[in-house]
Tab-separated table of C-alpha atoms in Angstrom:
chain	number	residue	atom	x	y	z
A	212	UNK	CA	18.694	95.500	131.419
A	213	UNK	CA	16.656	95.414	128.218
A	214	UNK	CA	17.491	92.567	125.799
A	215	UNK	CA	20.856	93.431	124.053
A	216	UNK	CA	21.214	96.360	125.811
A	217	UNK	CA	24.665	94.637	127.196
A	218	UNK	CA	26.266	94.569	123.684
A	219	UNK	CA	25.001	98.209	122.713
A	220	UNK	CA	26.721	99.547	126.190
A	221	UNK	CA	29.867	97.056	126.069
A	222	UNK	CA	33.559	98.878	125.189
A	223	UNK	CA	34.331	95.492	124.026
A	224	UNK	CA	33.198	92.514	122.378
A	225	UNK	CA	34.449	88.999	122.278
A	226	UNK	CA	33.557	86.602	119.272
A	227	UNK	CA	33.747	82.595	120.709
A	228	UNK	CA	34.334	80.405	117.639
A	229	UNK	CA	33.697	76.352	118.386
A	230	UNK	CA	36.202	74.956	115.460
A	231	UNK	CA	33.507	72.098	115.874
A	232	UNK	CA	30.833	74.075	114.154
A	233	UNK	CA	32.861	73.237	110.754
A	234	UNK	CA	31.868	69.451	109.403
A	235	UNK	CA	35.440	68.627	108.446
A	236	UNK	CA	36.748	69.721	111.721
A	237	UNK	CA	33.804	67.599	113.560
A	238	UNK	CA	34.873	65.028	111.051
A	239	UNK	CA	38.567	64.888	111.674
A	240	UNK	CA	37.851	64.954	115.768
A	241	UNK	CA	35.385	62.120	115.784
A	242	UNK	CA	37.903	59.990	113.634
A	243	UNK	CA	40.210	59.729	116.677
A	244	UNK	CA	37.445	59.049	118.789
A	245	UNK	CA	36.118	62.099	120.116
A	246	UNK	CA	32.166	62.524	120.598
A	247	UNK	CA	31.348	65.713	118.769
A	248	UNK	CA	27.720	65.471	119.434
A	249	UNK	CA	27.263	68.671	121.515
A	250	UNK	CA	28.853	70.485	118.297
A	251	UNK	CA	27.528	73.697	117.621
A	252	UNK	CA	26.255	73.576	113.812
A	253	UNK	CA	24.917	77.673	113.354
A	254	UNK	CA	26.814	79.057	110.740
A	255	UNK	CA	29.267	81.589	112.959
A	256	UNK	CA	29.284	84.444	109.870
A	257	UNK	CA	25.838	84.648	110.066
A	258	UNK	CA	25.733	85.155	114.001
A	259	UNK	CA	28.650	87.774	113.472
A	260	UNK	CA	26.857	89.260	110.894
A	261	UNK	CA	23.467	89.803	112.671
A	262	UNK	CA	25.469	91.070	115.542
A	263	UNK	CA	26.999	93.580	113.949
A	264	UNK	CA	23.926	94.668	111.990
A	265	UNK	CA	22.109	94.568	115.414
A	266	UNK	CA	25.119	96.923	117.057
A	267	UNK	CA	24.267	99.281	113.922
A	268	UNK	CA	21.225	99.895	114.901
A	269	UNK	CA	22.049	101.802	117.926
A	270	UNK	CA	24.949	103.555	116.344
A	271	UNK	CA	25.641	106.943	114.663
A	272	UNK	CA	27.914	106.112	112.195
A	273	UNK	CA	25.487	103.032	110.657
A	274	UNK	CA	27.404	102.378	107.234
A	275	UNK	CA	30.951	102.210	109.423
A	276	UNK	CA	33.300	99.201	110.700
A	277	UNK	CA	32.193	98.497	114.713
A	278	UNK	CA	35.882	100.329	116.156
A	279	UNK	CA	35.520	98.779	119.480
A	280	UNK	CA	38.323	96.020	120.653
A	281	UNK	CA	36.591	92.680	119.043
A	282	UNK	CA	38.445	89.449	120.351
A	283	UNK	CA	38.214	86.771	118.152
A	284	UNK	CA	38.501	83.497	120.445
A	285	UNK	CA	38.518	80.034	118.570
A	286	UNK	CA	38.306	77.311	121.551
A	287	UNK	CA	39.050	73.959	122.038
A	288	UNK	CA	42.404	73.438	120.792
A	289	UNK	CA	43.587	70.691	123.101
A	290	UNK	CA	41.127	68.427	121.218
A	291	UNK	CA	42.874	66.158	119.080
A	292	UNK	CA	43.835	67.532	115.582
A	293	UNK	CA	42.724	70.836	115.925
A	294	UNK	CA	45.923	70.832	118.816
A	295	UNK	CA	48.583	69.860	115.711
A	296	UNK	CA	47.424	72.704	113.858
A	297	UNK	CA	46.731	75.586	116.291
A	298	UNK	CA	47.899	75.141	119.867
A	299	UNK	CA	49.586	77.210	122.174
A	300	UNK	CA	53.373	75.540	121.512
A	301	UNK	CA	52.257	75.468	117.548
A	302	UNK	CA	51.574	78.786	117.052
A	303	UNK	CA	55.138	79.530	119.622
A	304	UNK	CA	56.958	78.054	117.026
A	305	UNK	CA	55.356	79.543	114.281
A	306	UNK	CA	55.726	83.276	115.147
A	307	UNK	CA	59.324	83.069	114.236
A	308	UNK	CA	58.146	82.884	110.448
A	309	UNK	CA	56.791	86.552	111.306
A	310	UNK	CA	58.627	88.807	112.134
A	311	UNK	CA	57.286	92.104	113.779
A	312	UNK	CA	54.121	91.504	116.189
A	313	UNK	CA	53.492	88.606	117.915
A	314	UNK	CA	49.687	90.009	118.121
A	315	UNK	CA	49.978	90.005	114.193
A	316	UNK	CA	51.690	86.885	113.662
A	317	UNK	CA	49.161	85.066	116.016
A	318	UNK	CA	46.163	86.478	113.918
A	319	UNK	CA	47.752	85.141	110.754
A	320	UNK	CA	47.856	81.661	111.960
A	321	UNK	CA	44.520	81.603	113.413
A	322	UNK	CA	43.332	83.208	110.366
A	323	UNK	CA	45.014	80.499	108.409
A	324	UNK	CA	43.762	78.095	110.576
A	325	UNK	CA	40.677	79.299	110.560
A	326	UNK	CA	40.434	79.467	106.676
A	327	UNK	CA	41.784	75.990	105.861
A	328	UNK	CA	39.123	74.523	108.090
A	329	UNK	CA	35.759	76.134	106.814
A	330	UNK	CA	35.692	79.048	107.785
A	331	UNK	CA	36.479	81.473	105.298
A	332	UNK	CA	32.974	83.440	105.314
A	333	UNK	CA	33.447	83.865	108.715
A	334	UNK	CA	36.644	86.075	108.426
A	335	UNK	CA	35.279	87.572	105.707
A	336	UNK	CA	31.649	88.630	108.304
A	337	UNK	CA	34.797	90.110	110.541
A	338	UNK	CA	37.121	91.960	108.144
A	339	UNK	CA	33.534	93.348	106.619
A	340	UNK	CA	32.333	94.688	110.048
A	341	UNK	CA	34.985	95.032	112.633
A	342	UNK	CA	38.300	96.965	112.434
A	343	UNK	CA	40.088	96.273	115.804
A	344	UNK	CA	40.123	92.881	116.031
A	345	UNK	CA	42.875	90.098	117.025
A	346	UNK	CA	42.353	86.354	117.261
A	347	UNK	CA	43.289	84.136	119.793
A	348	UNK	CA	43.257	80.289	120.256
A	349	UNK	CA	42.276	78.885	123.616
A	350	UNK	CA	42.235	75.799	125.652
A	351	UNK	CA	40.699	74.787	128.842
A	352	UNK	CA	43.891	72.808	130.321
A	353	UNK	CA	45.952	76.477	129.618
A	354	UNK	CA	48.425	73.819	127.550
A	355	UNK	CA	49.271	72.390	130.973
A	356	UNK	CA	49.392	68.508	129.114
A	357	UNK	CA	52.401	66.218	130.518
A	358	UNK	CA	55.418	67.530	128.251
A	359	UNK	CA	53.908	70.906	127.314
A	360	UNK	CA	54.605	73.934	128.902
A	361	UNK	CA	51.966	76.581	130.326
A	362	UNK	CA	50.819	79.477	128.169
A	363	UNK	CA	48.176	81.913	130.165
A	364	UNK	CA	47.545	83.573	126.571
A	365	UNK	CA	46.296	80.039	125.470
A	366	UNK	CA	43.712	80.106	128.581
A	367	UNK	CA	41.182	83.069	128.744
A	368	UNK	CA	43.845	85.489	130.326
A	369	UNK	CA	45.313	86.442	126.981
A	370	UNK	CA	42.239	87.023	124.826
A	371	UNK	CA	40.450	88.982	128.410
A	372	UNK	CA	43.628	91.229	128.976
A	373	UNK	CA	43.702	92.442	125.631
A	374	UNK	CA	40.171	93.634	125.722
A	375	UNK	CA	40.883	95.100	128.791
A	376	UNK	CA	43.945	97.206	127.838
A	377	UNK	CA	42.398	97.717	124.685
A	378	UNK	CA	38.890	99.582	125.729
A	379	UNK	CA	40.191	102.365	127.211
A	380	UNK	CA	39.707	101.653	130.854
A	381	UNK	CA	42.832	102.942	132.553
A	382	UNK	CA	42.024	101.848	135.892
A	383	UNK	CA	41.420	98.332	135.169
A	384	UNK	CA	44.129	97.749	132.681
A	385	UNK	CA	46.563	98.870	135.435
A	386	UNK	CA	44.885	96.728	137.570
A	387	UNK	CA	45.953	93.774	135.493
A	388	UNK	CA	50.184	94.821	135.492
């Protein structure tokens, strides 16, 4: 497969954002101890925006939104702090401010987390380029802590089913009920 050529072919696409790659956040998580060395420090609206310029490229409609399901996946949130703002139970409680869609109400809180934390050009790189996109925080425990109950949407399973059911693959979405 040629370089890229993955992307250009994929129904899909799934944006990973490391809350680390903001200085306050790294700031805030070291304070309680937590080595953020590894920290990604590449500004994430740049990558999204060379992506999308680079998915333009070997589309038709050049000056257009990318329509395809976009899944925007912010990690990490059983690290201390960024849990008391944006974790699984968190945003559980929280949906019951908004009413409607829980797919809408989580994107509002991980927007809001997302823009109180440093990232504000990088929603902006999305709502400029993408127009079917949701967000989703994730964790690698799942939210299976002592005291705190499991959420699959909080591990992988949400953000991948959505994508799934979203792309227009019939087969494998009914796969996954």
């Amino acid at each position: 497969i040629p370089f890229g050529q993955d992307f250009v072919d994929s129904e899909a696409l799934m944006i990973v954002v490391d809350p680390l790659s903001s200085m306050s956040v790294r700031r805030q998580v070291a304070s309680r101890g937590v080595s953020v060395t590894t920290a990604s420090v590449f500004d994430p609206a740049l990558v999204v925006n060379n992506l999308a310029n680079y998915l333009r490229q070997f589309s038709k409609n050049t000056g257009q939104k990318i329509t395809r399901p976009t899944a925007v996946v912010l990690t990490k949130t059983d690290l201390p702090v960024i849990e008391n703002e944006i974790s699984s139970d968190v945003i559980s409680r929280e949906m019951g401010m908004y009413p409607g869609d829980p797919m809408i109400a989580r994107d509002n809180i991980c927007r809001e987390y997302l823009s109180n934390n440093g990232f504000s050009t990088l929603i902006m790189a999305i709502d400029a380029n993408f127009s079917n996109v949701h967000y989703f925080a994730v964790t690698s425990t799942g939210g299976s802590r002592p005291g705190e109950s499991y959420h699959a949407d909080a591990f992988l399973e949400g953000p991948f089913n959505w994508l799934i059911s979203s792309s227009g693959d019939v087969e494998m979405a009914q796969a996954l009920n």
